[in-house]
Structures are given as structure tokens and as C-alpha cells.
Amino acid sequence: MAKADRYSPSSSPLYERFPLKYTNHRILDVVVSLLLASLLLYRLLHLHHHGIAWLIALSCESWFAFFWLLAVSTKWTPAEFKTYPERLSERVEERGLPAVDMFVTTADPVLEPPIITVNTVLSLMAVDYPVSKLACYVSDDGCSPLTYYSLVEASKFARLWVPFCKKYNVHVRAPFRYFSVAEVSSGNGESSEFRQECEKMKEEYGKLCCKIEEATGKQPSSWDVTYSGDLAAFAHVERRNHPTIIKVIWENKYDTWAGEEGLPHLVYISREKHPEHPHHYRAGAMNVLTRVSGVMTNAPLMLNMDCDMYANNPLIVRYAMCVLLDARREEGFVQFPQSFYGALKDDPFGNQLVVLLQFVGAGISGIQGAFYGGTGCFHRRKVIYGLCPVDNTGKQDRREFSEKELLRIFGTSIEFAESAGLALKGHTNSQTNTSRGRLLDSVEVANQVAGCNYESSSNWGKPNIGWQYGSTTEDVLTGLGIHTRGWSSVMCNPYPVAFLGCAPTGGPASLTQQKRWATGLLEILISGRNPLISVFTAKLQFRQCLAYLWINNNSNFLSSAIPSSLLIASSTTPISSRSCKIQESTS
């Protein structure tokens, strides 16, 4: 490993960047590039002696050479980042740590069984971070009473599970994974007390699974009988036509600093949908989560997660803080790599993304930074709101927005406009995040900003504001917009890995996923937000542009060979049939 880059004279940086020297790979890349150049030169010099076949061959080889140069540019200066969470206490006290709003998205209780979402939520609620600084928001685009019921029951189990994890320093805090290993142990060794409590936790988790399984087995019509209390809001709703439903499942009213135990806030959100209003799929859900959290907790940092990707490392938030709190350089976002469990031997469908992460991921880390991967990413709220980074003169756009401007940009809610103004000024708003009674008091405003017509007179989804509309790969488009404004990003890869998810194990399901990625990337390539345009009109670095062009063309090249007939069988394949045998963990 090469010597670390020195960004400042600090003797104990929170993170460091290490250039990687792949000398053999560079030599091979140069040799192949010279061979391609000689081949193209030979074609050109003898083109007049041959016919159309020679011209077609020249065209194909030219395209391959261009594609090869994109790959070489992307991989040429690889780098990796190392973080030091143990040094956080030297820089900031626990009270001074910024608040984090955690977003979990789900859309269908059949394709994404609630027990999976429950495990993701439990792993996030149990991370090693002050609970008064955390809030977990679950977006349910399926408007399922089953998902809400499962979260309510999970919150009851969390009152036992979270203290257990922190007391015994449990490393894996998703219960289905923790109880699935042959031998479970704590980080501080085993004892009879630990064994006893562990068996109790396993029994309680088994009861939780049974409750959810029993509810899952009911026919939809049988839910009508039980629509009472909190579930009354779900009576007679349609998945694509229903009002906003926001439920505060758990509000932390304990004083952490006085030694009282508690849990992070847990909020259920099902945004309003109407057939006449576009809902923009996941990008729309993320923007609703951003606005609802903005009027409730307004944390300066946001973590977004897929419902099937749990927190595997309890220190994930502290790893991200090492980058986001370092004063030497302000990064736009911190991306953790996507890793998966239960993969097939030798990974025949490439779902582990090993090559992509090892070479391409390291390569772009040496340019302007990692692509936004759609999950396992920490964002700055002010960046999502459109703020630009510090320029070459050391100044940042911190101009005062009038109330009229904020309402024009962010919508008609005065309360949300005020919270957006605070975020753009860089206020942490930590006092708001811990104030008692705040969440329930803000539900009415939250319902307003989650309405389906709230964005009609605002800039949400347009360039620079929120998650971007216009592509099925809203993550890449949003990350491109952030890089276009001049922000850089960091790929953080701790050990153990930060997040583990469930990857498709069948060919058709894998191809469906890759087809979706290719479609979205092609939409970006042929739109007005093509990376090439941003090089000349914005602050996207040239080699970062080439990296975006490489991934766009690479995905579309791979998808061109996918037969459509292979995609039909997998369109309704639930996650539960793709190596996610969660129920077996308690058998």
C-alpha cells in the first residue's frame, strides 16, 4: 500500500486516502492500447484496398477501442479510503455528533416480505450511535396494513433487542442473521447470563416471526374485520389510489444523556397516490421521505437503505462520520459498497459485483469519487437541497433565501420552507431532533408535504433539488447531479462490510435487474443530462465524465444480448425465493 495523501498537517486525521499502485495492470493496459492503435492504423492504411466488410470491421474495432479507453481512464488512478472511528471522540463529544435520518423503502409486501423490512429496521435501530440522534423512516409504497402491523410488532421486540445488542456488543444486529449461525457469541466472550438472555431473545424473535407469518397467511378480505385503531386508516384503500398515511410508531422521549434507555424514532409513511398524478417510483418516495423528515427531525445527514439490505456493521454511522466531519475537505456523500449474502458458488450471474467494486470502484475513488449506488449511502441534506461546494476562493454559496424563494423551490409548506432554510445554512437542528412531542405535533404538516400534488409548483425532481426524475436509475442520475455541481464523494469499505443484502440467485431475476439498470442508464445517456454536456456547462471533471460514459455504455452493451423471453418469468419473483430463507433462522 502506498503512502497516504497528506491533505493537512493534522497528526490524527479521521480518514485518509491511499493511492493504489497496480503496476502490472497499467502495463497490460498500455500494451493492449498500443495493439488496438496499431490495428486501427493498419485498417486505415489499407482501407482503399478492401470493400464494405473492411469498413464495418473498422467501425466495430473503433468502437471497441473507444470503450477500452474509457475503461482504462476509469481504472488508471485507483485509490481507497481508510477511516478511524476510534478518533471521533478526540474531535467531537457524543452530544456534538450530528443527527441522522435513516430511510428504508419498500413497495410490495409480496415481492418484499415484511420480515425482511423488519430485520433491516431492527439492524438500523441497534447501530452504535446515540439513539437521540437517530430517526428511522419507513416508506411503504404498497400502502400495506401488513407492513405497518409488522413494524409495530417489531418496535415491541426492539425494546428488548436493542439493549441486548448494546449490552453484549453483538456484532451482527439483524436478528435473522444473528440467530442463523451455528454458534452465537457476543463481542466480550460468553457467560451463562449471556446464554440465558440470548435464548430469551431467540424465543421472542420466534414469536415475532410467528405473528408476522400468521398475519401474512390471512386473505386480504380478512383484514377488513381487524381494521380498527391504528389500522382503521388502511380501510378500503387501494394501492395506487389512497390518501397519505403517516404513523409515529415509536417516539424517543427518554433523556439519553441522563442515562435513560430508549430507541430511535420510528415513523411509517405511505405517501398519497392518485391515478392522475405521477408518483415517479422510488425517486418520488425518497423525496417524500426527505420532506417528511425535514418537518419532523430535520437531521443534517440522511442514510437511505433498500428494505432487503441490513446493517452488518454496528459502527457504520461512525465510519461515515469520519468522512463527513473531517474539516479538511467537505464531501458530498459517503457511499458504502453493496455486498450480498447467500450467493451461489462462483457467482455465475455476477451479482456480487466483485470486479466492479475492486477495479472500477477503486478507479473512480481516485477521480471525483464513487457513484451513488441507491442504497447504503449517507447524504448531506443541504446537498440534496441543491447547495454547491466551496469554490476555489474558499467561499460557499450561503446566500440568504427569502421565504418567497424557498416556497417557490421547495413547495407551499411554510414549515418545510423554514426547515429547508435551516439546512441550507448548515444548522444541525439537533435540539429539534430530541425535543419531546415534536413528531406527533408535526404529523399534520407531514401529511401536507407527502401529498401527491405538493410538487406541482416546486422544483422537486428537477436539476439540483432532491432525488432526480427522468430515469429508472434515479440513483445514478442523482449522484451525477451532485458531481456536476462540483461535489466529490467517498467510497468507504470497512471490515466487516457495512451492509449485506439479498441478491437474485436465478438467471431471469438477475437479467431483469440488469435490464432495468441498462434502461435507466440509457435514458441518462440520451437526455439533456448527458455527462459530456456537464463537462462544459458545469463542474464535472473530465475523467469522471468518462467514467459515467463507461458505466452507461457497459450496461447497455450487456443488456443488448438479453432475450426478452427470459424476463417474463422473473417479473413476479419474490425476494423470499431468492436466498432469503429468513424463517429458517428460528427453526
Coordinates of C-alpha atoms in Angstrom, one line a residue:
M1 CA 0.0 0.0 0.0
A2 CA 1.3 3.4 -1.0
K3 CA 2.0 6.3 1.3
A4 CA -1.2 8.2 2.3
D5 CA -2.0 11.5 0.7
R6 CA -1.5 14.4 3.1
Y7 CA -4.4 16.8 3.0
S8 CA -3.4 18.7 6.1
P9 CA -0.8 18.7 8.8
S10 CA -3.1 17.0 11.3
S11 CA -1.4 14.2 13.1
S12 CA -4.7 12.2 13.6
P13 CA -7.0 12.6 10.6
L14 CA -10.4 10.9 10.7
Y15 CA -9.8 9.3 7.3
E16 CA -7.0 9.0 4.8
R17 CA -6.8 8.4 1.1
F18 CA -4.3 5.8 -0.2
P19 CA -3.4 5.7 -3.9
L20 CA -3.1 2.1 -5.1
K21 CA -0.3 1.1 -7.5
Y22 CA -1.4 -1.6 -9.9
T23 CA 1.7 -1.6 -12.0
N24 CA 1.1 -4.9 -13.8
H25 CA -2.4 -3.8 -14.7
R26 CA -1.1 -0.5 -16.0
I27 CA 1.5 -2.2 -18.2
L28 CA -1.1 -4.6 -19.6
D29 CA -3.5 -1.7 -20.3
V30 CA -0.8 0.2 -22.2
V31 CA 0.2 -2.9 -24.2
V32 CA -3.4 -3.5 -25.2
S33 CA -3.9 0.1 -26.1
L34 CA -0.9 0.1 -28.4
L35 CA -2.1 -3.1 -30.1
L36 CA -5.5 -1.5 -30.7
A37 CA -3.9 1.6 -32.1
S38 CA -1.8 -0.4 -34.4
L39 CA -4.8 -2.4 -35.6
L40 CA -6.8 0.7 -36.3
L41 CA -3.8 2.3 -38.2
Y42 CA -3.4 -0.9 -40.3
R43 CA -7.1 -0.8 -41.2
L44 CA -6.9 2.9 -42.2
L45 CA -3.8 2.4 -44.3
H46 CA -5.3 -0.5 -46.3
L47 CA -8.9 0.6 -46.3
H48 CA -8.9 1.6 -50.0
H49 CA -7.9 -2.0 -51.0
H50 CA -11.0 -3.6 -49.4
G51 CA -14.7 -3.3 -49.5
I52 CA -17.6 -2.7 -47.2
A53 CA -16.6 -5.6 -44.9
W54 CA -13.3 -3.9 -44.1
L55 CA -15.2 -0.6 -43.3
I56 CA -17.6 -2.5 -41.0
A57 CA -14.7 -4.1 -39.2
L58 CA -13.0 -0.8 -38.7
S59 CA -16.2 0.7 -37.3
C60 CA -16.6 -2.1 -34.8
E61 CA -12.9 -2.1 -33.8
S62 CA -13.0 1.7 -33.4
W63 CA -16.0 1.4 -31.0
F64 CA -14.2 -1.3 -29.0
A65 CA -11.1 0.9 -28.8
F66 CA -13.1 3.8 -27.6
F67 CA -14.8 1.6 -25.0
W68 CA -11.4 0.3 -23.9
L69 CA -10.0 3.8 -23.4
L70 CA -13.0 4.7 -21.2
A71 CA -12.2 1.6 -19.1
V72 CA -8.5 2.4 -18.9
S73 CA -9.2 6.1 -17.9
T74 CA -11.6 4.9 -15.2
K75 CA -9.2 2.5 -13.6
W76 CA -5.9 4.4 -14.2
T77 CA -5.6 6.1 -10.7
P78 CA -7.2 3.8 -8.2
A79 CA -7.4 4.8 -4.6
E80 CA -9.0 3.6 -1.3
F81 CA -10.1 5.3 1.9
K82 CA -9.4 4.2 5.4
T83 CA -11.4 5.6 8.3
Y84 CA -10.6 5.8 12.0
P85 CA -13.8 5.8 14.1
E86 CA -11.8 5.4 17.3
R87 CA -10.6 9.0 16.8
L88 CA -14.0 10.5 16.7
S89 CA -14.0 11.1 20.4
E90 CA -10.9 13.2 20.0
R91 CA -12.7 15.6 17.7
V92 CA -16.3 15.7 19.0
E93 CA -18.2 14.7 22.1
E94 CA -21.1 12.3 21.9
R95 CA -23.5 15.2 22.4
G96 CA -22.0 17.0 19.5
L97 CA -22.4 14.3 16.9
P98 CA -24.8 15.2 14.1
A99 CA -28.3 13.7 13.9
V100 CA -29.0 11.2 11.1
D101 CA -32.4 10.4 9.5
M102 CA -32.4 6.8 8.2
F103 CA -34.7 6.0 5.2
V104 CA -35.9 2.5 4.4
T105 CA -38.0 2.0 1.2
T106 CA -40.4 -0.9 0.4
A107 CA -43.1 -1.2 -2.2
D108 CA -44.8 -4.6 -2.2
P109 CA -45.4 -6.9 0.8
V110 CA -45.4 -9.9 -1.6
L111 CA -42.2 -9.3 -3.5
E112 CA -40.6 -7.8 -0.4
P113 CA -41.9 -9.7 2.6
P114 CA -42.3 -7.6 5.7
I115 CA -40.0 -9.8 7.8
I116 CA -37.1 -8.6 5.6
T117 CA -38.0 -4.9 6.1
V118 CA -38.4 -5.6 9.9
N119 CA -34.8 -7.1 10.1
T120 CA -33.4 -4.1 8.2
V121 CA -35.2 -1.7 10.5
L122 CA -34.0 -3.6 13.6
S123 CA -30.4 -3.6 12.5
L124 CA -30.5 0.2 11.9
M125 CA -32.2 0.9 15.3
A126 CA -29.4 -1.0 17.0
V127 CA -26.4 0.7 15.5
D128 CA -23.7 2.0 17.8
Y129 CA -24.8 5.7 17.9
P130 CA -26.7 7.9 20.4
V131 CA -30.3 6.9 20.0
S132 CA -31.4 10.5 20.5
K133 CA -29.6 11.4 17.3
L134 CA -31.3 8.8 15.1
A135 CA -34.7 8.6 13.4
C136 CA -35.9 5.8 11.1
Y137 CA -38.5 6.5 8.4
V138 CA -40.0 3.6 6.5
S139 CA -41.7 4.4 3.2
D140 CA -44.3 1.8 2.1
D141 CA -45.4 2.4 -1.5
G142 CA -47.6 -0.6 -1.3
C143 CA -49.8 1.0 1.5
S144 CA -49.9 -2.4 3.2
P145 CA -51.5 -2.8 6.6
L146 CA -49.3 -5.9 6.9
T147 CA -46.2 -3.9 6.6
Y148 CA -47.4 -1.4 9.2
Y149 CA -48.5 -4.2 11.6
S150 CA -45.1 -5.9 11.2
L151 CA -43.3 -2.6 12.1
V152 CA -45.5 -2.1 15.2
E153 CA -44.7 -5.6 16.4
A154 CA -41.0 -5.1 15.6
S155 CA -40.9 -2.0 17.7
K156 CA -42.0 -4.0 20.7
F157 CA -39.3 -6.6 20.0
A158 CA -36.8 -3.7 19.5
R159 CA -37.2 -2.7 23.2
L160 CA -35.6 -6.0 24.1
W161 CA -33.3 -6.5 21.1
V162 CA -31.5 -3.1 21.1
P163 CA -30.5 -3.1 24.7
F164 CA -29.3 -6.7 24.4
C165 CA -27.1 -5.9 21.4
K166 CA -25.5 -2.9 23.1
K167 CA -25.1 -4.6 26.4
Y168 CA -23.2 -7.6 24.9
N169 CA -21.7 -5.8 22.0
V170 CA -23.4 -8.0 19.4
H171 CA -21.7 -7.7 16.1
V172 CA -24.5 -8.8 13.8
R173 CA -27.6 -6.9 14.7
A174 CA -30.1 -8.2 12.2
P175 CA -31.8 -11.0 14.3
F176 CA -32.4 -13.4 11.4
R177 CA -28.7 -13.5 10.6
Y178 CA -27.6 -13.5 14.2
F179 CA -29.7 -16.5 15.1
S180 CA -29.0 -18.4 11.9
V181 CA -25.3 -19.1 12.7
A182 CA -24.4 -22.3 14.4
E183 CA -22.8 -20.6 17.4
V184 CA -23.8 -17.1 18.6
S185 CA -21.5 -15.1 20.8
S186 CA -21.0 -11.6 22.0
G187 CA -18.0 -9.4 21.4
N188 CA -16.9 -9.7 25.0
G189 CA -17.0 -13.5 25.4
E190 CA -19.7 -15.8 26.6
S191 CA -21.3 -16.2 30.0
S192 CA -24.2 -18.0 31.5
E193 CA -26.1 -14.7 31.7
F194 CA -25.4 -14.0 28.1
R195 CA -26.6 -17.5 27.0
Q196 CA -29.8 -17.2 29.0
E197 CA -30.6 -13.8 27.5
C198 CA -29.7 -15.0 24.1
E199 CA -32.1 -17.8 24.3
K200 CA -34.8 -15.4 25.5
M201 CA -34.1 -13.1 22.5
K202 CA -34.3 -16.1 20.2
E203 CA -37.6 -17.1 21.7
E204 CA -39.0 -13.5 21.4
Y205 CA -37.8 -13.3 17.8
G206 CA -39.5 -16.6 17.0
K207 CA -42.8 -15.1 18.4
L208 CA -42.4 -12.0 16.2
C209 CA -41.9 -14.2 13.1
C210 CA -44.9 -16.3 14.0
K211 CA -47.1 -13.2 14.4
I212 CA -46.0 -11.8 11.1
E213 CA -46.3 -15.2 9.4
E214 CA -49.8 -15.6 10.7
A215 CA -50.8 -12.2 9.5
T216 CA -49.2 -12.8 6.1
G217 CA -51.3 -16.0 5.7
K218 CA -54.5 -14.2 6.1
Q219 CA -56.5 -13.3 3.0
P220 CA -56.8 -9.6 2.2
S221 CA -60.5 -9.7 2.9
S222 CA -59.9 -10.9 6.4
W223 CA -58.1 -7.7 7.2
D224 CA -61.4 -5.8 6.9
V225 CA -62.6 -7.3 10.2
T226 CA -59.5 -6.1 12.0
Y227 CA -59.4 -2.5 10.7
S228 CA -59.7 -0.8 14.0
G229 CA -57.5 1.6 16.0
D230 CA -54.4 2.5 14.0
L231 CA -55.3 0.1 11.2
A232 CA -58.5 2.0 10.5
A233 CA -56.5 4.3 8.2
F234 CA -56.0 1.4 5.9
A235 CA -59.7 0.5 5.5
H236 CA -60.8 0.4 1.8
V237 CA -57.6 1.9 0.4
E238 CA -56.2 1.0 -3.0
R239 CA -52.6 0.6 -3.6
R240 CA -52.5 3.2 -6.4
N241 CA -55.2 5.5 -5.1
H242 CA -55.2 6.4 -1.4
P243 CA -54.5 9.4 0.9
T244 CA -51.3 9.9 2.9
I245 CA -50.9 7.7 5.9
I246 CA -48.2 8.7 8.4
K247 CA -47.9 6.9 11.8
V248 CA -45.4 7.6 14.5
I249 CA -44.8 4.1 15.7
W250 CA -42.2 5.0 18.3
E251 CA -41.0 8.4 19.6
N252 CA -38.0 8.6 21.7
K253 CA -39.0 10.5 24.8
Y254 CA -36.1 9.4 27.0
D255 CA -33.2 11.5 28.0
T256 CA -30.2 9.6 26.7
W257 CA -27.7 11.9 28.4
A258 CA -29.3 11.2 31.8
G259 CA -28.7 7.5 31.4
E260 CA -32.2 6.6 30.3
E261 CA -32.5 3.9 27.7
G262 CA -34.6 4.4 24.6
L263 CA -35.0 3.7 20.9
P264 CA -34.6 5.9 17.8
H265 CA -37.8 7.4 16.4
L266 CA -39.7 5.1 14.1
V267 CA -42.1 6.5 11.6
Y268 CA -44.3 4.8 9.0
I269 CA -45.1 6.7 5.8
S270 CA -47.3 5.8 2.9
R271 CA -47.4 8.8 0.6
E272 CA -50.6 9.8 -1.2
K273 CA -51.2 8.4 -4.6
H274 CA -53.7 9.2 -7.3
P275 CA -54.0 7.8 -10.9
E276 CA -53.9 11.3 -12.4
H277 CA -50.7 12.3 -10.6
P278 CA -47.3 10.8 -11.5
H279 CA -45.5 9.3 -8.5
H280 CA -42.1 8.9 -10.0
Y281 CA -41.5 5.5 -8.4
R282 CA -38.6 5.3 -5.9
A283 CA -37.3 8.8 -6.6
G284 CA -40.7 10.2 -5.6
A285 CA -40.7 8.1 -2.5
M286 CA -37.2 9.4 -1.5
N287 CA -38.3 13.0 -2.0
V288 CA -41.4 12.4 0.2
L289 CA -39.1 10.9 2.9
T290 CA -36.8 13.9 2.7
R291 CA -39.7 16.4 3.1
V292 CA -41.4 14.5 5.9
S293 CA -38.2 14.0 7.9
G294 CA -37.5 17.7 7.2
V295 CA -40.6 18.8 9.1
M296 CA -40.2 16.2 11.8
T297 CA -36.5 15.9 12.7
N298 CA -34.6 17.8 10.0
A299 CA -31.3 15.9 10.6
P300 CA -28.3 17.3 8.6
L301 CA -27.4 13.8 7.4
M302 CA -29.5 11.2 5.7
L303 CA -28.9 7.4 5.2
N304 CA -31.0 5.6 2.6
M305 CA -31.4 1.9 2.5
D306 CA -33.2 -0.8 0.5
C307 CA -35.5 -2.9 2.6
D308 CA -33.5 -6.0 1.9
M309 CA -30.1 -4.7 2.9
Y310 CA -29.4 -4.7 6.6
A311 CA -26.7 -3.0 8.6
N312 CA -24.0 -5.7 9.1
N313 CA -21.5 -3.5 10.9
P314 CA -22.9 -1.6 14.0
L315 CA -20.3 1.1 13.6
I316 CA -21.5 2.2 10.1
V317 CA -22.7 5.6 11.2
R318 CA -19.4 6.4 12.9
Y319 CA -17.4 5.3 9.8
A320 CA -19.5 7.8 7.8
M321 CA -18.9 10.5 10.4
C322 CA -15.2 10.1 10.0
V323 CA -15.6 11.4 6.4
L324 CA -18.4 13.8 6.9
L325 CA -17.0 15.6 10.0
D326 CA -13.4 15.9 8.7
A327 CA -12.7 19.6 8.3
R328 CA -10.0 19.2 5.6
R329 CA -12.5 18.6 2.8
E330 CA -16.3 18.6 2.6
E331 CA -17.6 15.5 0.7
G332 CA -21.0 15.4 -0.9
F333 CA -21.9 11.9 0.1
V334 CA -20.4 8.7 1.5
Q335 CA -21.2 5.5 -0.4
F336 CA -20.7 2.0 1.1
P337 CA -20.3 -0.9 -1.3
Q338 CA -23.1 -3.3 -1.9
S339 CA -22.3 -6.8 -0.6
F340 CA -24.6 -9.8 -0.5
Y341 CA -25.1 -13.0 1.4
G342 CA -26.4 -16.4 0.3
A343 CA -24.8 -16.1 -3.2
L344 CA -24.4 -19.0 -5.5
K345 CA -21.0 -20.7 -5.7
D346 CA -18.6 -18.9 -8.0
D347 CA -21.3 -16.2 -8.6
P348 CA -22.3 -17.3 -12.1
F349 CA -24.5 -14.3 -12.7
G350 CA -22.1 -11.6 -11.4
N351 CA -24.4 -10.4 -8.7
Q352 CA -21.6 -9.9 -6.2
L353 CA -20.1 -7.1 -8.4
V354 CA -16.6 -8.1 -7.4
V355 CA -14.8 -6.7 -10.5
L356 CA -16.9 -3.6 -10.5
L357 CA -16.1 -2.8 -6.9
Q358 CA -12.4 -3.9 -6.9
F359 CA -11.3 -2.1 -10.1
V360 CA -13.9 0.3 -11.2
G361 CA -14.9 1.4 -7.7
A362 CA -11.3 1.9 -6.7
G363 CA -10.7 3.8 -10.0
I364 CA -13.4 6.3 -9.6
S365 CA -12.4 6.8 -6.0
G366 CA -9.2 8.3 -7.4
I367 CA -11.0 10.8 -9.6
Q368 CA -14.1 12.7 -8.3
G369 CA -15.5 9.9 -6.2
A370 CA -17.8 7.0 -6.1
F371 CA -21.1 6.8 -7.9
Y372 CA -24.2 6.9 -5.8
G373 CA -25.4 3.3 -5.6
G374 CA -29.0 3.9 -4.4
T375 CA -28.6 2.2 -1.0
G376 CA -26.1 2.3 1.8
C377 CA -25.3 5.9 1.2
F378 CA -25.0 8.9 3.6
H379 CA -26.1 12.2 2.1
R380 CA -25.9 15.8 3.4
R381 CA -29.3 17.3 3.5
K382 CA -28.0 20.6 2.2
V383 CA -26.5 18.9 -0.8
I384 CA -29.8 17.2 -1.7
Y385 CA -31.4 20.6 -1.4
G386 CA -29.1 21.9 -4.1
L387 CA -26.2 23.6 -2.3
C388 CA -22.9 23.9 -4.1
P389 CA -19.5 23.2 -2.5
V390 CA -16.8 25.6 -1.6
D391 CA -15.2 27.2 -4.7
N392 CA -11.6 27.9 -5.5
T393 CA -11.7 31.2 -3.5
G394 CA -12.8 29.3 -0.3
K395 CA -16.4 30.6 -0.4
Q396 CA -19.6 28.7 -0.5
D397 CA -23.0 29.7 -1.7
R398 CA -24.6 30.6 1.6
R399 CA -26.8 33.4 0.4
E400 CA -29.9 34.1 2.3
F401 CA -33.0 32.8 0.6
S402 CA -36.2 34.8 1.1
E403 CA -39.3 33.0 2.2
K404 CA -40.8 33.6 -1.2
E405 CA -37.8 31.9 -2.9
L406 CA -37.9 28.9 -0.5
L407 CA -41.6 28.4 -1.2
R408 CA -41.0 28.6 -4.9
I409 CA -38.2 26.0 -4.8
F410 CA -39.5 23.6 -2.1
G411 CA -43.2 23.9 -2.2
T412 CA -46.0 25.7 -0.5
S413 CA -45.4 24.5 3.1
I414 CA -44.1 27.4 5.2
E415 CA -42.9 24.9 7.9
F416 CA -40.9 22.9 5.4
A417 CA -39.5 26.1 3.8
E418 CA -38.2 27.2 7.2
S419 CA -36.6 23.8 7.9
A420 CA -35.0 23.8 4.4
G421 CA -33.6 27.3 5.1
L422 CA -32.0 26.0 8.3
A423 CA -30.5 23.0 6.5
L424 CA -29.1 25.2 3.7
K425 CA -27.4 27.4 6.4
G426 CA -25.7 24.3 7.8
H427 CA -27.6 24.3 11.1
T428 CA -27.7 20.8 12.7
N429 CA -31.0 21.4 14.4
S430 CA -30.1 18.7 17.0
Q431 CA -32.3 20.3 19.6
T432 CA -35.3 19.8 17.3
N433 CA -34.3 16.2 16.8
T434 CA -34.5 15.4 20.5
S435 CA -37.4 17.6 21.6
R436 CA -40.3 15.7 23.1
G437 CA -43.6 15.7 21.4
R438 CA -42.1 17.1 18.3
L439 CA -43.1 14.2 16.0
L440 CA -46.7 14.0 16.8
D441 CA -47.1 17.8 16.6
S442 CA -45.7 17.8 13.1
V443 CA -47.9 14.9 11.6
E444 CA -50.4 17.4 10.1
V445 CA -47.7 19.3 8.2
A446 CA -46.0 16.0 7.2
N447 CA -49.3 14.9 5.6
Q448 CA -49.3 18.1 3.6
V449 CA -45.8 17.7 2.2
A450 CA -46.4 14.0 1.4
G451 CA -49.4 14.8 -0.8
C452 CA -49.4 13.8 -4.5
N453 CA -49.8 17.3 -5.8
Y454 CA -47.4 19.0 -3.5
E455 CA -44.6 19.0 -6.0
S456 CA -46.6 20.5 -8.9
S457 CA -45.5 24.1 -8.2
S458 CA -42.0 23.4 -6.9
N459 CA -38.5 22.3 -8.2
W460 CA -38.6 18.8 -6.7
G461 CA -37.1 16.2 -9.0
K462 CA -35.7 18.9 -11.3
P463 CA -31.9 19.5 -11.6
N464 CA -30.2 20.0 -8.2
I465 CA -33.3 19.6 -6.0
G466 CA -34.0 16.3 -4.3
W467 CA -33.8 12.9 -6.0
Q468 CA -33.9 13.3 -9.7
Y469 CA -36.7 12.3 -12.0
G470 CA -36.4 11.2 -15.6
S471 CA -34.6 7.8 -15.3
T472 CA -35.4 4.5 -13.7
T473 CA -31.9 4.6 -12.3
E474 CA -32.6 7.7 -10.2
D475 CA -29.6 6.9 -8.0
V476 CA -27.0 7.3 -10.8
L477 CA -28.8 10.4 -12.1
T478 CA -28.9 12.0 -8.6
G479 CA -25.3 11.2 -8.0
L480 CA -24.4 12.6 -11.4
G481 CA -26.2 15.9 -10.5
I482 CA -24.2 16.1 -7.2
H483 CA -20.9 15.6 -9.0
T484 CA -21.9 18.1 -11.7
R485 CA -22.2 20.8 -9.1
G486 CA -18.6 20.2 -8.1
W487 CA -19.0 17.9 -5.1
S488 CA -16.8 14.9 -4.6
S489 CA -17.7 11.6 -2.8
V490 CA -16.0 8.8 -0.9
M491 CA -16.3 5.0 -1.1
C492 CA -16.0 3.7 2.4
N493 CA -15.3 0.0 2.7
P494 CA -14.8 -1.1 6.3
Y495 CA -14.4 -4.6 7.8
P496 CA -16.7 -6.2 8.5
V497 CA -18.7 -4.9 5.5
A498 CA -21.1 -2.2 6.3
F499 CA -24.3 -3.6 4.7
L500 CA -25.4 -7.0 3.4
G501 CA -28.2 -7.6 1.1
C502 CA -30.1 -10.3 -0.8
A503 CA -29.1 -10.7 -4.4
P504 CA -31.0 -12.7 -7.0
T505 CA -29.9 -16.3 -7.4
G506 CA -31.7 -17.1 -10.6
G507 CA -30.8 -16.2 -14.1
P508 CA -34.1 -14.5 -15.1
A509 CA -34.2 -12.4 -11.9
S510 CA -30.7 -11.3 -12.4
L511 CA -31.3 -10.3 -16.1
T512 CA -34.4 -8.4 -15.1
Q513 CA -32.4 -6.3 -12.7
Q514 CA -29.6 -5.7 -15.2
K515 CA -32.2 -4.8 -17.9
R516 CA -33.7 -2.2 -15.6
W517 CA -30.2 -0.7 -14.9
A518 CA -29.4 -0.6 -18.6
T519 CA -32.7 1.1 -19.4
G520 CA -32.2 3.8 -16.8
L521 CA -28.6 4.4 -17.8
L522 CA -29.6 4.7 -21.5
E523 CA -32.2 7.3 -20.5
I524 CA -29.4 9.4 -18.9
L525 CA -27.2 8.9 -21.9
I526 CA -29.7 10.3 -24.5
S527 CA -31.1 13.0 -22.2
G528 CA -30.1 16.6 -21.7
R529 CA -28.2 15.5 -18.6
N530 CA -25.6 13.5 -20.6
P531 CA -22.3 13.6 -18.7
L532 CA -20.5 15.1 -21.7
I533 CA -22.7 18.2 -21.5
S534 CA -21.9 18.7 -17.8
V535 CA -18.1 18.8 -18.5
F536 CA -18.5 22.0 -20.5
T537 CA -21.5 23.6 -18.7
A538 CA -20.9 22.6 -15.1
K539 CA -18.1 21.3 -12.8
L540 CA -18.0 17.6 -13.6
Q541 CA -14.4 16.5 -14.0
F542 CA -13.5 15.2 -17.5
R543 CA -12.3 11.8 -16.3
Q544 CA -15.3 11.4 -14.1
C545 CA -17.4 12.1 -17.2
L546 CA -15.5 9.3 -19.0
A547 CA -16.3 7.0 -16.0
Y548 CA -20.0 7.8 -16.3
L549 CA -19.9 7.2 -20.0
W550 CA -18.2 3.8 -19.4
I551 CA -20.8 2.6 -17.0
N552 CA -23.6 3.8 -19.2
N553 CA -22.3 2.1 -22.3
N554 CA -21.1 -1.0 -20.4
S555 CA -24.6 -1.7 -19.0
N556 CA -26.3 -1.1 -22.3
F557 CA -23.8 -3.3 -24.2
L558 CA -24.5 -6.2 -21.7
S559 CA -28.3 -5.8 -21.9
S560 CA -28.4 -5.9 -25.7
A561 CA -27.8 -9.7 -25.5
I562 CA -30.6 -10.4 -23.0
P563 CA -33.6 -12.1 -24.6
S564 CA -36.9 -10.6 -23.6
S565 CA -38.4 -14.1 -23.1
L566 CA -36.1 -14.6 -20.1
L567 CA -37.5 -11.6 -18.3
I568 CA -41.1 -12.6 -18.2
A569 CA -40.8 -15.4 -15.6
S570 CA -38.9 -13.3 -13.1
S571 CA -41.2 -10.2 -13.1
T572 CA -43.1 -11.5 -10.1
T573 CA -40.4 -13.4 -8.3
P574 CA -40.5 -12.5 -4.6
I575 CA -37.3 -11.8 -2.6
S576 CA -38.2 -14.7 -0.3
S577 CA -37.4 -17.2 -3.1
R578 CA -34.0 -15.6 -3.8
S579 CA -31.8 -17.0 -1.0
C580 CA -33.6 -15.1 1.8
K581 CA -34.8 -18.0 3.9
I582 CA -35.4 -15.9 7.0
Q583 CA -37.9 -18.1 8.6
E584 CA -35.4 -20.9 8.8
S585 CA -33.3 -18.9 11.3
T586 CA -35.6 -19.8 14.2
S587 CA -36.4 -23.4 13.3

